[in-house]
Every structure is written in C-alpha cells, then in structure tokens.
C-alpha positions as a printed Julia matrix, in Angstrom:
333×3 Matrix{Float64}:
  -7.56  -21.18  -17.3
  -6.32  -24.76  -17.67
  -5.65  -26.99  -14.58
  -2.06  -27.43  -13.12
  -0.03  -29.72  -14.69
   0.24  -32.94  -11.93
   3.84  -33.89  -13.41
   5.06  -30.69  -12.17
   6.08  -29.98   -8.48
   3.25  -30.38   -5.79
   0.9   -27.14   -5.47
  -0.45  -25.31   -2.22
  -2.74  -22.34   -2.2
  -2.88  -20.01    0.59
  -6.71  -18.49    0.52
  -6.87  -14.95    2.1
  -9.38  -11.88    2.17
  -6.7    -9.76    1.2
  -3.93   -7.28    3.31
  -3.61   -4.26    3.99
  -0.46   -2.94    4.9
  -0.55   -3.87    8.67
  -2.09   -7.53    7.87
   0.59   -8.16    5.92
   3.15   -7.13    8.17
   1.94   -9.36   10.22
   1.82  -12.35    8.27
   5.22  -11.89    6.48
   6.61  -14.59    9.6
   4.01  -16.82    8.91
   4.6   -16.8     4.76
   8.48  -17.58    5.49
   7.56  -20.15    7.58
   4.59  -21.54    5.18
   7.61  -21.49    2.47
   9.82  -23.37    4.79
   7.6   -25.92    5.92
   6.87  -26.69    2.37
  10.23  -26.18    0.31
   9.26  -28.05   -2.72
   5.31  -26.86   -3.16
   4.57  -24.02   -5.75
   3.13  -21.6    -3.71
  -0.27  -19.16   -4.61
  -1.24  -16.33   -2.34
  -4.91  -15.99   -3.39
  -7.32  -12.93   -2.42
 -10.59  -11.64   -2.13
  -9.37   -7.75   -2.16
  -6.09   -6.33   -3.15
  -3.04   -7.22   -0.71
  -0.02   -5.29   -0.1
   2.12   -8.33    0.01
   1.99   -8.61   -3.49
   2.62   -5.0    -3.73
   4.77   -2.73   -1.28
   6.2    -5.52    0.13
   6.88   -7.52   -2.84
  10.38   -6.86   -2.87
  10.37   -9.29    0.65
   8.4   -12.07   -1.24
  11.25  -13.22   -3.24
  11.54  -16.98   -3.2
   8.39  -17.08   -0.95
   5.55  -16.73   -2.9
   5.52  -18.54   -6.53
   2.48  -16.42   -7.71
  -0.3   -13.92   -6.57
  -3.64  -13.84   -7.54
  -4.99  -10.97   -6.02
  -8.66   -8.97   -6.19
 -10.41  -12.29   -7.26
 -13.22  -10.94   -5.99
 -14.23  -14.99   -4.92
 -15.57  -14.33   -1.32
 -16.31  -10.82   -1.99
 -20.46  -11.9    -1.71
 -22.43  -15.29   -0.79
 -23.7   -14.94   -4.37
 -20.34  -16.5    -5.03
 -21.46  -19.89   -4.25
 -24.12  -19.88   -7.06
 -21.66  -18.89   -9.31
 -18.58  -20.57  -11.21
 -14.96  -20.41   -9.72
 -12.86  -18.4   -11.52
  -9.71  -20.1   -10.65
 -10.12  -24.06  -12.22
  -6.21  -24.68  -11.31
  -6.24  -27.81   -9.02
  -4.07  -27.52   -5.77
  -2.55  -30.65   -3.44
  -3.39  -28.55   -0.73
  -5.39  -25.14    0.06
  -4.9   -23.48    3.52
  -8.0   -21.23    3.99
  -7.65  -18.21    6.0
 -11.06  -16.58    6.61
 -13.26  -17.43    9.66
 -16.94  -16.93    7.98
 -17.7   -20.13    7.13
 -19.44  -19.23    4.03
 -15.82  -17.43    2.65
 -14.73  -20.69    3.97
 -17.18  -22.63    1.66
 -16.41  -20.38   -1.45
 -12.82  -21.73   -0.57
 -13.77  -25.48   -0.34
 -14.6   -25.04   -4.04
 -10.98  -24.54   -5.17
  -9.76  -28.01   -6.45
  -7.78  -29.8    -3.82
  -6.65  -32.76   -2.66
  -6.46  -31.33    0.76
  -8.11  -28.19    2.19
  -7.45  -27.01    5.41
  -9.3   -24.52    7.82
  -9.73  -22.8    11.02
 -13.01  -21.39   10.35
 -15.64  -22.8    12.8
 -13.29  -24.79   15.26
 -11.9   -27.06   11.7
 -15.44  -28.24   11.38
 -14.62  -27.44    7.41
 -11.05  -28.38    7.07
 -10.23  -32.22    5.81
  -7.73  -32.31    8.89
  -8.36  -31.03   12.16
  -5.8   -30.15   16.01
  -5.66  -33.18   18.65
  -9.49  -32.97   20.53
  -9.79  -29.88   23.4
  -8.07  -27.95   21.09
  -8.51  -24.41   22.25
  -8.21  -21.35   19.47
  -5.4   -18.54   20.56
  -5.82  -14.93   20.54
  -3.35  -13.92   18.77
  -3.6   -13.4    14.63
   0.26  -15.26   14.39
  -0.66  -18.07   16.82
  -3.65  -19.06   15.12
  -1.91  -18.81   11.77
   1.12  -20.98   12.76
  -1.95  -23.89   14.53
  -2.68  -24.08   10.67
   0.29  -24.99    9.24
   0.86  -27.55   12.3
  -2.12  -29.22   10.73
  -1.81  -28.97    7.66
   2.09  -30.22    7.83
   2.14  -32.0    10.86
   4.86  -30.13   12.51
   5.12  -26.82   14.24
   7.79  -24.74   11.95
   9.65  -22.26   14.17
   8.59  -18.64   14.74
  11.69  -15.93   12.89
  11.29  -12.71   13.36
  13.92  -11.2    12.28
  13.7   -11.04    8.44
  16.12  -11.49    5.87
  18.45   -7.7     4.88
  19.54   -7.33    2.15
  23.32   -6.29    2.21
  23.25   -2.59    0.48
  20.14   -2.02    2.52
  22.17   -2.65    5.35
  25.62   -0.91    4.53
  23.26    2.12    4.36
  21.47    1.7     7.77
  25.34    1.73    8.99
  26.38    5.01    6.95
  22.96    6.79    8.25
  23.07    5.55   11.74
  27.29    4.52   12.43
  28.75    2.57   14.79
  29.21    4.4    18.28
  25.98    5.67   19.69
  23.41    4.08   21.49
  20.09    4.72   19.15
  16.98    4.37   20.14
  14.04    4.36   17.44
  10.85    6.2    18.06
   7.82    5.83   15.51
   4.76    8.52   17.26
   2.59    7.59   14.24
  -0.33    5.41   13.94
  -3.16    4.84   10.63
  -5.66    6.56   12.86
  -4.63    9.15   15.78
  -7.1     8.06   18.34
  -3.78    5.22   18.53
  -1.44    7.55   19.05
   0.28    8.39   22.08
   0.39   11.94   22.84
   3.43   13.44   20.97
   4.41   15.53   24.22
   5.06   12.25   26.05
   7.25   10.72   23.23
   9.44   14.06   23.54
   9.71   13.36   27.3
  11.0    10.07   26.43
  13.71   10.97   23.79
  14.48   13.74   26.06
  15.2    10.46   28.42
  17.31    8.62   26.15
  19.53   11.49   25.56
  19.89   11.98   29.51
  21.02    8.68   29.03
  23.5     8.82   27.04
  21.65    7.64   23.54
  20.35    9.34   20.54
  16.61    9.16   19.88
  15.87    8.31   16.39
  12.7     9.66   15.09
  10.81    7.2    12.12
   8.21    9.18   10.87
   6.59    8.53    7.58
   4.91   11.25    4.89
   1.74   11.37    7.29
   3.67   12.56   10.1
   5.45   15.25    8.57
   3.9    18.36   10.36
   5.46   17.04   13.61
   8.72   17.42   12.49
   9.27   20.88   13.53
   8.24   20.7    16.49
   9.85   17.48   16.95
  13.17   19.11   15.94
  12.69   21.97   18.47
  11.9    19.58   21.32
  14.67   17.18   20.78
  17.62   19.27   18.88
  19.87   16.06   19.43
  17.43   13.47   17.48
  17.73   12.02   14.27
  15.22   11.78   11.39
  16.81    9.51    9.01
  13.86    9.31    6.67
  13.77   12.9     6.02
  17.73   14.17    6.83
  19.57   11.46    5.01
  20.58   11.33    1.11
  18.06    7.96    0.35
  17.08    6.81   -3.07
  13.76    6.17   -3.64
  11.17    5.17   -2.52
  12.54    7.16    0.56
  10.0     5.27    2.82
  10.44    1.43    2.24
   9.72   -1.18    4.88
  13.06   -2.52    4.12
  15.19    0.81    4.93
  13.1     0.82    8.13
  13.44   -2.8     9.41
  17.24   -1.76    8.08
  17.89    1.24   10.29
  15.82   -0.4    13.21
  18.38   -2.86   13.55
  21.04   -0.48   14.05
  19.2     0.59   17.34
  19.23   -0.98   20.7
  15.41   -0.94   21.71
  12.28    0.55   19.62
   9.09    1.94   20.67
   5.88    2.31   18.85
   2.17    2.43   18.84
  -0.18   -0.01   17.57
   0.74    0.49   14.2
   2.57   -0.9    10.55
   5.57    0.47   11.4
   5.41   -1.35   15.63
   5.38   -4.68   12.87
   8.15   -3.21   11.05
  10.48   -2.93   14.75
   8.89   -6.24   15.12
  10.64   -7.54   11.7
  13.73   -6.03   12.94
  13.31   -7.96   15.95
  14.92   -5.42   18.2
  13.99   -5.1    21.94
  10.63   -3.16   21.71
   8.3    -1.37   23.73
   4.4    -0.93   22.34
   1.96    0.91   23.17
  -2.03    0.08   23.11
  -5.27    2.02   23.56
  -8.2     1.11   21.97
  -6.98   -1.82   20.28
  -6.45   -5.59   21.9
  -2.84   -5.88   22.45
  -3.45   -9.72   22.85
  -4.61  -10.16   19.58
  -1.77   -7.75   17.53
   0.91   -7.26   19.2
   4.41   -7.76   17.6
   6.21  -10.97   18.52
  10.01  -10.31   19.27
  12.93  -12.04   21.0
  12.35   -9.2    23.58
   9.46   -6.63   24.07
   6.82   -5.88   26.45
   3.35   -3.78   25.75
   1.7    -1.11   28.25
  -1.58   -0.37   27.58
  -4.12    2.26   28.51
  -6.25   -0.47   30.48
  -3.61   -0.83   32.9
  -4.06    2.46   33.98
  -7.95    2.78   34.11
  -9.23    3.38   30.41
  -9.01    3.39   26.86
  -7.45    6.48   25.54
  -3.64    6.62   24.91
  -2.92    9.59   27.26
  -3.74    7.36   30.0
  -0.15    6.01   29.51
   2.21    7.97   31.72
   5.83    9.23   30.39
   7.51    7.96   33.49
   6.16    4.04   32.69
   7.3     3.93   29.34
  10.62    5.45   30.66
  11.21    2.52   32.68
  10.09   -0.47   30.39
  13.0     0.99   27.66
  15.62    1.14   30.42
  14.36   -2.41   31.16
  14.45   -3.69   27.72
  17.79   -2.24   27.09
  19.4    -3.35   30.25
  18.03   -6.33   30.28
C-alpha cells in the first residue's frame, strides 16, 4: 500500500482492538467529538478484531469516520512486533487506544508524526497530561483525557446524537404526541445482568398507575417474554414488534428514535442502556455484577442503583419499590 499523499489534508489514525456492539456504543460520543476536535484531519478507525462501528452502526458514522480498516489482525499476538506492518500509510497523528503496552508498541510502529497513548500512565505517548495526573474510571473519561492531549483542549461531551428526520417522523407516528411514555429495555447480552422480569412488570404496572404508558424495547433475544409481558401489562407498548417498520426492524437508530419520544428510560447494563444513553433521555440503570463506575451511560440526567447497595451482587437484590422512586425522581425532577 503506498504512503499518504502529504499535499493532501492532514491524517489521524484512531488505533483500537476492535468493538463489539456495546464498545461501540460507547464510544460513538467520543468519535463525534474526535471528528469535531479535528474538522480538517482524514480520519482512520483502525482494528485488531472486527468492530461494529464500521458495521451496524455505520449508518451513524457518516461524516465521522473517513475510512475503516478493520480485522488487521496487528495486535492480535506479540509475534507482531517481529513482523512487518501491514499498514505503510504515514499518519500526522495516531491516538492509540489499548492499555497493554506491547498492543501499544505494535501501534508505535504505524508512521506518525505524533502518537499518542494512555497505556502505562503516557509513558509511550510523544505527549503526556500536566504531572499528578490521575487516570478516571470511567471508559468515556479516559477516552476524552486523550484527545485533551492530543489536541490541547477538552472538546465537549454530546450525548444526544444526531436523528435523522424520517427516523424521527416515525418515532412520532409509533409513539404520538399525548401520553407520557416511559421506555423499558429488561434485556441484557448475558441474563446473570438482568433484572428479574417480575420486577420490571411491577414497575410498568407503576407508570400506568401514574398516568403513563410503559413502552417495552425488546430485541429478537427477548422475544419469549413477550407474552407474558403482554399479559402482565395489557396497556404497554412494543413498538419493535406491533408497529408496521421497514427493515432492519431492530436498528439502533429507530431505538435512540422512539427513546426520545419518552420522558425517562430504564435499562440494565446493556447495548441498548447506551442506546437510552444516545437518546439522552432521563434514565435509570441498573447494575449487578458489572462496575457501574466504569460503564455507565453518561446523560444530561440519570442515576444508577446497583445490587451492592443493597448487600450483594445479583440483580434481584434490587427492590421494585427503589427503582419506583428513582423514575418518579427523574421524571419530576
């Protein structure tokens, strides 16, 4: 592959493992604000493994990202460093990603005129945070630190993503003006993160003694609750299954779409808790084993209970009644 052309515009690469869908959910704040912090550069989202930015949410990387080059396989073994680079394009800057400084070595070895890290306190990167610099927990923190050093300003954290306007006309045919909605997603990738389904009936069975309509988001793993779901809470909605929707019936966009038709969201720890977060509706989530700390979306407005709070681990620890009162909180407030 020949090198870049230096007459053209300047060049960043953005060096990552690779995302699956909940990674990249996460990072889609941090790639508009990578793009706006550096308008003019020709951005390339490079990757170990496969990444579902470049993929299912492609659609949302419009104007972001100039160019993917996913499954490199470069990082994918420390052999790598005894071997050529299979990218020879020469970038004026490459943010690295990764935190195992030999990944972060493999990435030294992309052409640069600057290359900037995290890994092992910045002890790799060509530019480094002000001394006493302390590293913070969470995955969108730490990811916004690098583009303060790398650019020299912090760029502001958005949320709320970019609709597109028939995506949203249809949110407001499914889910019209009127009622107070209130979106529910009781899925999670693995079910030892899910609340127990009987206490997300006892909260839509809340919302409609108050006066709202729960709306159910459940995606193609979740389809044997609906049912039951439908028996517990007659007055719900289940726009992903009830409503005439082209295809693909299950987009992140529809979802961010008809989550901002609703007045407060509640979720596990899961893709879709990042897709509320996207919408950047008031939102309630809900934490077991995992580190809320670490993961959790960041919205205008939301709050997090977590099992540990109440003496354990394991999502049943969270009682009905407390969620109850953090989404009459969130919506009152």
């Amino acid at each position: 592959m020949p090198a870049t052309d230096r007459a053209g515009p300047p060049s960043l690469a953005v060096f990552t493992h690779g995302e699956l869908i909940g990674d990249a959910l996460i990072k889609i704040p941090f790639v508009r604000a990578l793009r706006g912090l550096f308008p003019n550069h020709r951005i390339t989202w490079i990757t170990t493994e496969g990444t579902h930015l470049a993929t299912t949410l492609r659609p949302m990387m419009d104007g972001l990202i100039d160019e993917f080059r996913a499954d490199t396989g470069i990082g994918r073994s420390p052999l790598g460093l005894l071997k050529p680079m299979p990218i020879r394009d020469r970038f004026s800057l490459v943010l690295d990603t990764q935190s195992l400084p030999w990944r972060t070595l493999l990435a030294r070895r992309l052409k640069h005129d600057l290359f900037v890290s995290a890994c092992a306190g910045y002890r790799l990167s060509d530019r480094r945070p002000p001394p006493g610099y302390t590293e913070p927990r969470h995955v969108l923190d730490r990811l916004f630190d690098l583009l303060e050093v790398a650019g020299g300003r912090r760029p502001p954290l958005d949320m709320a993503v970019p609709i597109p306007a028939e995506a949203e006309a249809e949110a407001r045919a499914v889910l019209p003006d009127g009622p107070g909605y209130v979106a529910i997603a009781p899925g999670a990738g693995k079910r030892v993160k899910c609340w127990p389904l009987d206490r997300f009936v006892e909260l839509a069975r809340a919302q409609v003694a108050g006066g709202r309509v729960p709306v159910f988001i459940l995606g193609p793993a979740e389809l044997d609750w609906l049912p039951g779901l439908r028996a517990a809470v007659p007055q719900a909605l289940f726009p992903l299954q009830d409503a005439e929707l082209a295809e693909p019936r299950y987009s992140p966009v529809r979802t961010i779409a008809l989550t901002r038709r609703c007045a407060a969201a509640v979720a596990n720890d899961s893709g879709t808790s990042h897709l509320f977060g996207l919408a950047d509706v008031p939102l309630l989530t809900l934490y077991g084993p995992t580190i809320a700390e670490k993961l959790r979306p960041k919205v205008t407005r939301g709050t997090v209970l977590t099992a540990a709070a109440f003496g354990g681990r394991e999502m049943e620890r969270i009682p009905a009644d407390a969620a109850i009162r953090e989404v009459e909180a969130l919506i009152g407030s």
